Amino acid sequence: MNTDKTEKIPEELFKKVRKIELHTKKLVNAMSSGGYTSVFRGQGMEFEEVREYSPGDDYRKIDWNVTARHNTPYVKRHREERELTVMLLLDVSGSLNFGSSFQTKRSVLVETAALLAFTSLFNQDKIGSIFFTDRIEQFCYPSKSKNAILRMIRDILFFKPEGKETNINLALDYAVSNMKHRGIIFILSDFLCDIDSSKLFIASRKHDIIPIIIEDNFEFPGKNVGLIDMIDNETGRKMLVDTGSREYKKFLNEQQQRKETFLNELKKYRVEPICINTTESAEKPILTYFHKRKQRH
């Protein structure tokens, strides 16, 4: 499934795409030196050459066929197969249009996706993407194309999805079924939906699964600004909400509890998420995550 539901890109939006590209390029070196290459490794070892045996070489690496032909010991040399497939699962549902700070959750998603994609490209990895709501909206096959990354950024900003709600389970199943070799799966979403965390665990046995949770302070308890008009970005329903009411506080508390339960399940399955707030840039949380993983490795 690889459909193009975008129209001709306006000049203003084109400038925005270029601005995002230039901004993330400045961060790519920091990302690479911050642990990306050492943390994420390829599928194994690739044969490079044979050479004469030297004292101290591992005898298990002796190439007996070459040794027999030359009547002197030769060993195989291998190098790490660095290339990886990086798949970005991008939530384009309506809830990502929300933001009570200077940027929306979708803006954070764009910056994060661009940063990860350009870093992967810098490290010669293939980058693919899956746009999803409550259905698979668009699938872009992994490639090493800069233009594909620019199209992805454009589409996140400009995409008009058919679905309104969110189904991360579906997107994860689709990604796993389309990735033949081990790779990295970044899931970019606000995770405001029902999630089968066991699917994350099963997928993590084959792939490196990294949930990136995009959140906004207004969605959690403690914010009382009186009566406000709200729109459910996923259903389009308009409502007048008393942010100080018992019902609204109950709703936020349930949401907070669901998030904490989800985070505890991730910890149990040893799947470590990255949390990014709309009040901050994506750079610092991602760099912190890579540094922590680098130290563990």
mmCIF file of C-alpha atoms in Angstrom:
data_model
loop_
_atom_site.group_PDB
_atom_site.id
_atom_site.type_symbol
_atom_site.label_atom_id
_atom_site.label_comp_id
_atom_site.label_asym_id
_atom_site.label_seq_id
_atom_site.Cartn_x
_atom_site.Cartn_y
_atom_site.Cartn_z
ATOM 1 C CA MET A 1 0.000 0.000 0.000
ATOM 2 C CA ASN A 2 1.676 3.162 -1.153
ATOM 3 C CA THR A 3 -0.776 5.902 -2.018
ATOM 4 C CA ASP A 4 -0.233 9.615 -2.496
ATOM 5 C CA LYS A 5 -3.034 11.637 -0.966
ATOM 6 C CA THR A 6 -1.207 14.940 -1.112
ATOM 7 C CA GLU A 7 -1.848 17.869 -3.372
ATOM 8 C CA LYS A 8 0.706 20.172 -4.941
ATOM 9 C CA ILE A 9 2.734 21.564 -2.087
ATOM 10 C CA PRO A 10 2.317 25.317 -1.484
ATOM 11 C CA GLU A 11 5.426 27.520 -1.450
ATOM 12 C CA GLU A 12 4.935 28.362 2.230
ATOM 13 C CA LEU A 13 4.830 24.690 3.168
ATOM 14 C CA PHE A 14 7.839 23.960 0.971
ATOM 15 C CA LYS A 15 9.790 26.574 2.925
ATOM 16 C CA LYS A 16 8.702 24.911 6.154
ATOM 17 C CA VAL A 17 9.945 21.520 4.928
ATOM 18 C CA ARG A 18 13.312 23.042 3.988
ATOM 19 C CA LYS A 19 13.526 24.780 7.361
ATOM 20 C CA ILE A 20 12.954 21.478 9.150
ATOM 21 C CA GLU A 21 15.605 19.834 6.955
ATOM 22 C CA LEU A 22 18.211 22.511 7.717
ATOM 23 C CA HIS A 23 17.408 22.452 11.437
ATOM 24 C CA THR A 24 17.720 18.690 11.751
ATOM 25 C CA LYS A 25 20.933 18.576 9.699
ATOM 26 C CA LYS A 26 22.621 20.617 12.434
ATOM 27 C CA LEU A 27 21.633 17.954 14.956
ATOM 28 C CA VAL A 28 22.606 14.880 12.951
ATOM 29 C CA ASN A 29 26.284 14.951 13.941
ATOM 30 C CA ALA A 30 25.322 15.256 17.590
ATOM 31 C CA MET A 31 22.925 12.325 17.194
ATOM 32 C CA SER A 32 25.555 10.162 15.504
ATOM 33 C CA SER A 33 28.264 10.938 18.051
ATOM 34 C CA GLY A 34 25.671 10.605 20.810
ATOM 35 C CA GLY A 35 25.464 6.853 20.424
ATOM 36 C CA TYR A 36 23.291 6.005 17.395
ATOM 37 C CA THR A 37 25.997 4.045 15.546
ATOM 38 C CA SER A 38 27.312 2.200 18.602
ATOM 39 C CA VAL A 39 23.845 1.415 19.991
ATOM 40 C CA PHE A 40 22.130 0.218 16.829
ATOM 41 C CA ARG A 41 23.991 -2.501 14.997
ATOM 42 C CA GLY A 42 23.383 -4.355 11.769
ATOM 43 C CA GLN A 43 22.301 -7.899 11.057
ATOM 44 C CA GLY A 44 25.635 -9.605 11.685
ATOM 45 C CA MET A 45 29.108 -9.970 10.211
ATOM 46 C CA GLU A 46 30.017 -9.824 6.541
ATOM 47 C CA PHE A 47 33.010 -11.664 5.011
ATOM 48 C CA GLU A 48 35.764 -9.307 3.897
ATOM 49 C CA GLU A 49 38.985 -11.251 3.078
ATOM 50 C CA VAL A 50 41.390 -14.006 4.109
ATOM 51 C CA ARG A 51 44.913 -13.352 5.375
ATOM 52 C CA GLU A 52 47.790 -15.372 6.771
ATOM 53 C CA TYR A 53 47.444 -16.576 10.327
ATOM 54 C CA SER A 54 49.259 -14.482 12.964
ATOM 55 C CA PRO A 55 50.073 -15.547 16.539
ATOM 56 C CA GLY A 56 47.100 -14.665 18.736
ATOM 57 C CA ASP A 57 44.462 -15.096 16.002
ATOM 58 C CA ASP A 58 41.373 -17.118 16.897
ATOM 59 C CA TYR A 59 41.990 -20.644 15.579
ATOM 60 C CA ARG A 60 38.230 -20.977 14.982
ATOM 61 C CA LYS A 61 38.552 -18.431 12.163
ATOM 62 C CA ILE A 62 41.003 -20.555 10.164
ATOM 63 C CA ASP A 63 39.857 -21.122 6.575
ATOM 64 C CA TRP A 64 40.814 -24.764 6.136
ATOM 65 C CA ASN A 65 40.228 -24.832 2.362
ATOM 66 C CA VAL A 66 42.628 -21.934 1.705
ATOM 67 C CA THR A 67 45.051 -23.306 4.293
ATOM 68 C CA ALA A 68 45.146 -26.660 2.477
ATOM 69 C CA ARG A 69 45.774 -25.027 -0.902
ATOM 70 C CA HIS A 70 48.651 -22.833 0.317
ATOM 71 C CA ASN A 71 50.001 -25.261 2.890
ATOM 72 C CA THR A 72 50.093 -22.439 5.464
ATOM 73 C CA PRO A 73 47.362 -21.239 7.878
ATOM 74 C CA TYR A 74 44.940 -18.558 6.688
ATOM 75 C CA VAL A 75 42.128 -16.929 8.677
ATOM 76 C CA LYS A 76 38.891 -15.278 7.579
ATOM 77 C CA ARG A 77 38.334 -11.607 8.299
ATOM 78 C CA HIS A 78 34.854 -10.208 8.764
ATOM 79 C CA ARG A 79 33.456 -6.733 9.242
ATOM 80 C CA GLU A 80 30.255 -5.696 10.901
ATOM 81 C CA GLU A 81 27.302 -5.433 8.555
ATOM 82 C CA ARG A 82 26.200 -1.934 9.564
ATOM 83 C CA GLU A 83 23.199 -1.358 7.366
ATOM 84 C CA LEU A 84 19.870 -1.414 9.186
ATOM 85 C CA THR A 85 16.266 -0.920 8.206
ATOM 86 C CA VAL A 86 14.613 1.839 10.219
ATOM 87 C CA MET A 87 10.817 1.955 10.139
ATOM 88 C CA LEU A 88 8.949 5.011 11.417
ATOM 89 C CA LEU A 89 5.358 4.340 12.498
ATOM 90 C CA LEU A 90 3.702 7.761 12.298
ATOM 91 C CA ASP A 91 0.384 8.476 13.989
ATOM 92 C CA VAL A 92 -1.495 10.948 11.749
ATOM 93 C CA SER A 93 -4.794 10.797 13.651
ATOM 94 C CA GLY A 94 -6.645 13.926 14.748
ATOM 95 C CA SER A 95 -5.374 13.944 18.343
ATOM 96 C CA LEU A 96 -1.898 14.915 17.112
ATOM 97 C CA ASN A 97 -3.292 18.304 16.015
ATOM 98 C CA PHE A 98 -3.611 19.335 19.668
ATOM 99 C CA GLY A 99 -1.129 21.543 21.473
ATOM 100 C CA SER A 100 -1.536 23.912 24.416
ATOM 101 C CA SER A 101 2.049 25.201 24.156
ATOM 102 C CA PHE A 102 3.919 26.952 21.350
ATOM 103 C CA GLN A 103 3.702 23.851 19.161
ATOM 104 C CA THR A 104 1.288 21.004 18.483
ATOM 105 C CA LYS A 105 1.993 17.321 18.977
ATOM 106 C CA ARG A 106 2.134 16.983 15.195
ATOM 107 C CA SER A 107 4.928 19.598 15.084
ATOM 108 C CA VAL A 108 6.888 17.531 17.606
ATOM 109 C CA LEU A 109 6.224 14.409 15.532
ATOM 110 C CA VAL A 110 7.549 16.119 12.385
ATOM 111 C CA GLU A 111 10.747 17.291 14.078
ATOM 112 C CA THR A 112 11.336 13.904 15.698
ATOM 113 C CA ALA A 113 10.688 11.934 12.494
ATOM 114 C CA ALA A 114 12.975 14.222 10.487
ATOM 115 C CA LEU A 115 15.736 13.981 13.074
ATOM 116 C CA LEU A 116 15.600 10.184 13.172
ATOM 117 C CA ALA A 117 15.340 9.855 9.392
ATOM 118 C CA PHE A 118 18.284 12.147 8.570
ATOM 119 C CA THR A 119 20.417 10.486 11.262
ATOM 120 C CA SER A 120 19.607 7.062 9.798
ATOM 121 C CA LEU A 121 20.456 8.299 6.302
ATOM 122 C CA PHE A 122 23.748 9.767 7.577
ATOM 123 C CA ASN A 123 24.608 6.294 8.907
ATOM 124 C CA GLN A 124 23.754 4.609 5.580
ATOM 125 C CA ASP A 125 20.611 2.902 6.903
ATOM 126 C CA LYS A 126 17.395 2.404 4.961
ATOM 127 C CA ILE A 127 14.391 4.437 6.150
ATOM 128 C CA GLY A 128 10.752 3.524 5.618
ATOM 129 C CA SER A 129 7.534 4.902 7.079
ATOM 130 C CA ILE A 130 3.999 3.825 7.855
ATOM 131 C CA PHE A 131 1.301 6.467 8.262
ATOM 132 C CA PHE A 132 -1.545 5.137 10.381
ATOM 133 C CA THR A 133 -4.770 6.082 12.131
ATOM 134 C CA ASP A 134 -7.299 3.328 12.831
ATOM 135 C CA ARG A 135 -6.125 1.927 9.488
ATOM 136 C CA ILE A 136 -2.922 1.868 7.436
ATOM 137 C CA GLU A 137 -2.994 5.145 5.513
ATOM 138 C CA GLN A 138 0.307 4.972 3.642
ATOM 139 C CA PHE A 139 3.339 2.708 3.454
ATOM 140 C CA CYS A 140 6.669 3.920 2.055
ATOM 141 C CA TYR A 141 9.221 1.199 1.350
ATOM 142 C CA PRO A 142 12.618 1.596 3.069
ATOM 143 C CA SER A 143 15.208 3.410 0.972
ATOM 144 C CA LYS A 144 18.316 5.554 1.225
ATOM 145 C CA SER A 145 16.715 8.489 -0.548
ATOM 146 C CA LYS A 146 16.886 12.027 0.784
ATOM 147 C CA ASN A 147 13.908 12.920 -1.410
ATOM 148 C CA ALA A 148 11.869 10.196 0.271
ATOM 149 C CA ILE A 149 12.586 11.810 3.645
ATOM 150 C CA LEU A 150 11.554 15.232 2.344
ATOM 151 C CA ARG A 151 8.321 13.720 0.993
ATOM 152 C CA MET A 152 7.700 12.094 4.357
ATOM 153 C CA ILE A 153 8.091 15.456 6.145
ATOM 154 C CA ARG A 154 5.784 17.095 3.623
ATOM 155 C CA ASP A 155 3.184 14.361 4.015
ATOM 156 C CA ILE A 156 3.134 14.557 7.815
ATOM 157 C CA LEU A 157 2.382 18.263 7.524
ATOM 158 C CA PHE A 158 -0.070 17.980 4.648
ATOM 159 C CA PHE A 159 -1.580 14.504 4.855
ATOM 160 C CA LYS A 160 -5.374 14.114 4.912
ATOM 161 C CA PRO A 161 -6.120 10.747 6.539
ATOM 162 C CA GLU A 162 -9.271 8.723 5.956
ATOM 163 C CA GLY A 163 -9.333 7.366 9.515
ATOM 164 C CA LYS A 164 -10.054 9.457 12.602
ATOM 165 C CA GLU A 165 -9.043 7.281 15.538
ATOM 166 C CA THR A 166 -5.833 5.416 16.445
ATOM 167 C CA ASN A 167 -4.826 1.744 16.251
ATOM 168 C CA ILE A 168 -1.184 1.202 17.178
ATOM 169 C CA ASN A 169 -1.647 -2.580 17.354
ATOM 170 C CA LEU A 170 -2.582 -2.664 13.674
ATOM 171 C CA ALA A 171 0.361 -0.469 12.653
ATOM 172 C CA LEU A 172 2.847 -2.598 14.589
ATOM 173 C CA ASP A 173 1.523 -5.842 13.065
ATOM 174 C CA TYR A 174 1.785 -4.304 9.600
ATOM 175 C CA ALA A 175 5.373 -3.169 10.198
ATOM 176 C CA VAL A 176 6.524 -6.548 11.519
ATOM 177 C CA SER A 177 4.916 -8.402 8.604
ATOM 178 C CA ASN A 178 6.742 -6.158 6.111
ATOM 179 C CA MET A 179 10.211 -6.273 7.706
ATOM 180 C CA LYS A 180 12.005 -9.443 6.688
ATOM 181 C CA HIS A 181 15.210 -8.754 8.631
ATOM 182 C CA ARG A 182 15.929 -7.347 12.072
ATOM 183 C CA GLY A 183 15.580 -3.571 12.237
ATOM 184 C CA ILE A 184 14.512 -0.612 14.348
ATOM 185 C CA ILE A 185 10.858 0.357 14.720
ATOM 186 C CA PHE A 186 10.148 3.812 16.125
ATOM 187 C CA ILE A 187 6.479 4.323 17.053
ATOM 188 C CA LEU A 188 5.619 8.054 17.124
ATOM 189 C CA SER A 189 2.253 8.724 18.763
ATOM 190 C CA ASP A 190 0.567 10.260 21.789
ATOM 191 C CA PHE A 191 -0.511 6.680 22.676
ATOM 192 C CA LEU A 192 -4.014 7.850 23.658
ATOM 193 C CA CYS A 193 -5.600 4.567 22.665
ATOM 194 C CA ASP A 194 -5.901 0.960 23.801
ATOM 195 C CA ILE A 195 -2.578 -0.806 23.291
ATOM 196 C CA ASP A 196 -1.771 -4.483 23.540
ATOM 197 C CA SER A 197 1.654 -4.161 25.194
ATOM 198 C CA SER A 198 2.297 -7.885 24.670
ATOM 199 C CA LYS A 199 2.503 -7.137 20.927
ATOM 200 C CA LEU A 200 5.354 -4.730 21.682
ATOM 201 C CA PHE A 201 7.107 -7.483 23.629
ATOM 202 C CA ILE A 202 6.663 -10.061 20.857
ATOM 203 C CA ALA A 203 7.903 -7.595 18.231
ATOM 204 C CA SER A 204 10.876 -6.628 20.443
ATOM 205 C CA ARG A 205 12.154 -10.214 20.280
ATOM 206 C CA LYS A 206 12.927 -9.682 16.600
ATOM 207 C CA HIS A 207 13.244 -5.900 16.246
ATOM 208 C CA ASP A 208 14.421 -2.973 18.330
ATOM 209 C CA ILE A 209 11.120 -1.359 19.379
ATOM 210 C CA ILE A 210 11.219 2.241 20.584
ATOM 211 C CA PRO A 211 7.916 3.962 21.483
ATOM 212 C CA ILE A 212 8.139 7.756 21.276
ATOM 213 C CA ILE A 213 5.346 9.197 23.420
ATOM 214 C CA ILE A 214 4.369 12.742 22.461
ATOM 215 C CA GLU A 215 2.497 14.435 25.283
ATOM 216 C CA ASP A 216 1.002 17.782 26.255
ATOM 217 C CA ASN A 217 0.785 19.157 29.810
ATOM 218 C CA PHE A 218 -2.868 20.127 29.363
ATOM 219 C CA GLU A 219 -3.869 16.477 28.960
ATOM 220 C CA PHE A 220 -2.961 15.587 32.523
ATOM 221 C CA PRO A 221 -4.355 16.580 35.952
ATOM 222 C CA GLY A 222 -3.610 19.978 37.461
ATOM 223 C CA LYS A 223 -4.794 22.336 34.725
ATOM 224 C CA ASN A 224 -7.942 24.284 35.674
ATOM 225 C CA VAL A 225 -8.725 27.212 33.396
ATOM 226 C CA GLY A 226 -12.497 27.275 33.916
ATOM 227 C CA LEU A 227 -14.993 26.829 31.090
ATOM 228 C CA ILE A 228 -13.480 26.340 27.651
ATOM 229 C CA ASP A 229 -14.694 25.226 24.231
ATOM 230 C CA MET A 230 -13.070 21.997 23.106
ATOM 231 C CA ILE A 231 -13.067 19.934 19.937
ATOM 232 C CA ASP A 232 -12.349 16.232 19.894
ATOM 233 C CA ASN A 233 -9.780 16.188 17.071
ATOM 234 C CA GLU A 234 -10.473 12.533 16.301
ATOM 235 C CA THR A 235 -14.295 12.678 16.137
ATOM 236 C CA GLY A 236 -14.796 16.406 15.379
ATOM 237 C CA ARG A 237 -17.285 16.679 18.275
ATOM 238 C CA LYS A 238 -17.528 20.142 19.885
ATOM 239 C CA MET A 239 -18.170 20.546 23.602
ATOM 240 C CA LEU A 240 -18.088 23.055 26.445
ATOM 241 C CA VAL A 241 -15.883 21.693 29.220
ATOM 242 C CA ASP A 242 -15.542 22.802 32.839
ATOM 243 C CA THR A 243 -11.858 22.031 33.530
ATOM 244 C CA GLY A 244 -12.543 22.310 37.263
ATOM 245 C CA SER A 245 -15.387 19.791 37.309
ATOM 246 C CA ARG A 246 -15.228 16.429 39.029
ATOM 247 C CA GLU A 247 -16.034 14.624 35.774
ATOM 248 C CA TYR A 248 -13.203 16.291 33.876
ATOM 249 C CA LYS A 249 -10.712 15.599 36.667
ATOM 250 C CA LYS A 250 -11.864 11.973 36.744
ATOM 251 C CA PHE A 251 -11.319 11.712 32.992
ATOM 252 C CA LEU A 252 -7.785 13.121 33.274
ATOM 253 C CA ASN A 253 -6.947 10.890 36.239
ATOM 254 C CA GLU A 254 -8.088 7.828 34.306
ATOM 255 C CA GLN A 255 -5.961 8.923 31.375
ATOM 256 C CA GLN A 256 -2.947 9.408 33.652
ATOM 257 C CA GLN A 257 -3.499 6.008 35.260
ATOM 258 C CA ARG A 258 -3.723 4.345 31.858
ATOM 259 C CA LYS A 259 -0.435 5.962 30.858
ATOM 260 C CA GLU A 260 1.308 4.814 34.061
ATOM 261 C CA THR A 261 -0.002 1.268 33.553
ATOM 262 C CA PHE A 262 1.320 1.296 29.994
ATOM 263 C CA LEU A 263 4.749 2.562 31.113
ATOM 264 C CA ASN A 264 4.933 -0.128 33.800
ATOM 265 C CA GLU A 265 4.122 -2.799 31.223
ATOM 266 C CA LEU A 266 6.868 -1.468 28.948
ATOM 267 C CA LYS A 267 9.321 -1.655 31.843
ATOM 268 C CA LYS A 268 8.250 -5.241 32.539
ATOM 269 C CA TYR A 269 8.943 -6.151 28.902
ATOM 270 C CA ARG A 270 12.210 -4.147 28.891
ATOM 271 C CA VAL A 271 10.967 -1.816 26.175
ATOM 272 C CA GLU A 272 12.233 1.681 26.956
ATOM 273 C CA PRO A 273 10.190 4.630 25.604
ATOM 274 C CA ILE A 274 11.165 8.214 24.841
ATOM 275 C CA CYS A 275 8.765 10.865 26.182
ATOM 276 C CA ILE A 276 8.717 14.244 24.430
ATOM 277 C CA ASN A 277 6.570 17.166 25.601
ATOM 278 C CA THR A 278 5.174 19.897 23.354
ATOM 279 C CA THR A 279 7.046 22.416 25.534
ATOM 280 C CA GLU A 280 10.455 21.128 24.385
ATOM 281 C CA SER A 281 12.504 20.274 21.343
ATOM 282 C CA ALA A 282 12.862 16.621 20.389
ATOM 283 C CA GLU A 283 16.665 16.823 20.376
ATOM 284 C CA LYS A 284 17.377 16.606 24.105
ATOM 285 C CA PRO A 285 15.130 13.615 25.004
ATOM 286 C CA ILE A 286 16.442 11.603 22.044
ATOM 287 C CA LEU A 287 20.099 12.391 22.768
ATOM 288 C CA THR A 288 19.573 11.521 26.439
ATOM 289 C CA TYR A 289 18.030 8.193 25.399
ATOM 290 C CA PHE A 290 20.947 7.337 23.076
ATOM 291 C CA HIS A 291 23.532 8.276 25.721
ATOM 292 C CA LYS A 292 21.845 6.031 28.292
ATOM 293 C CA ARG A 293 21.728 3.104 25.861
ATOM 294 C CA LYS A 294 25.346 3.668 24.863
ATOM 295 C CA GLN A 295 26.432 3.470 28.510
ATOM 296 C CA ARG A 296 24.494 0.239 29.016
ATOM 297 C CA HIS A 297 26.036 -1.321 25.905
#
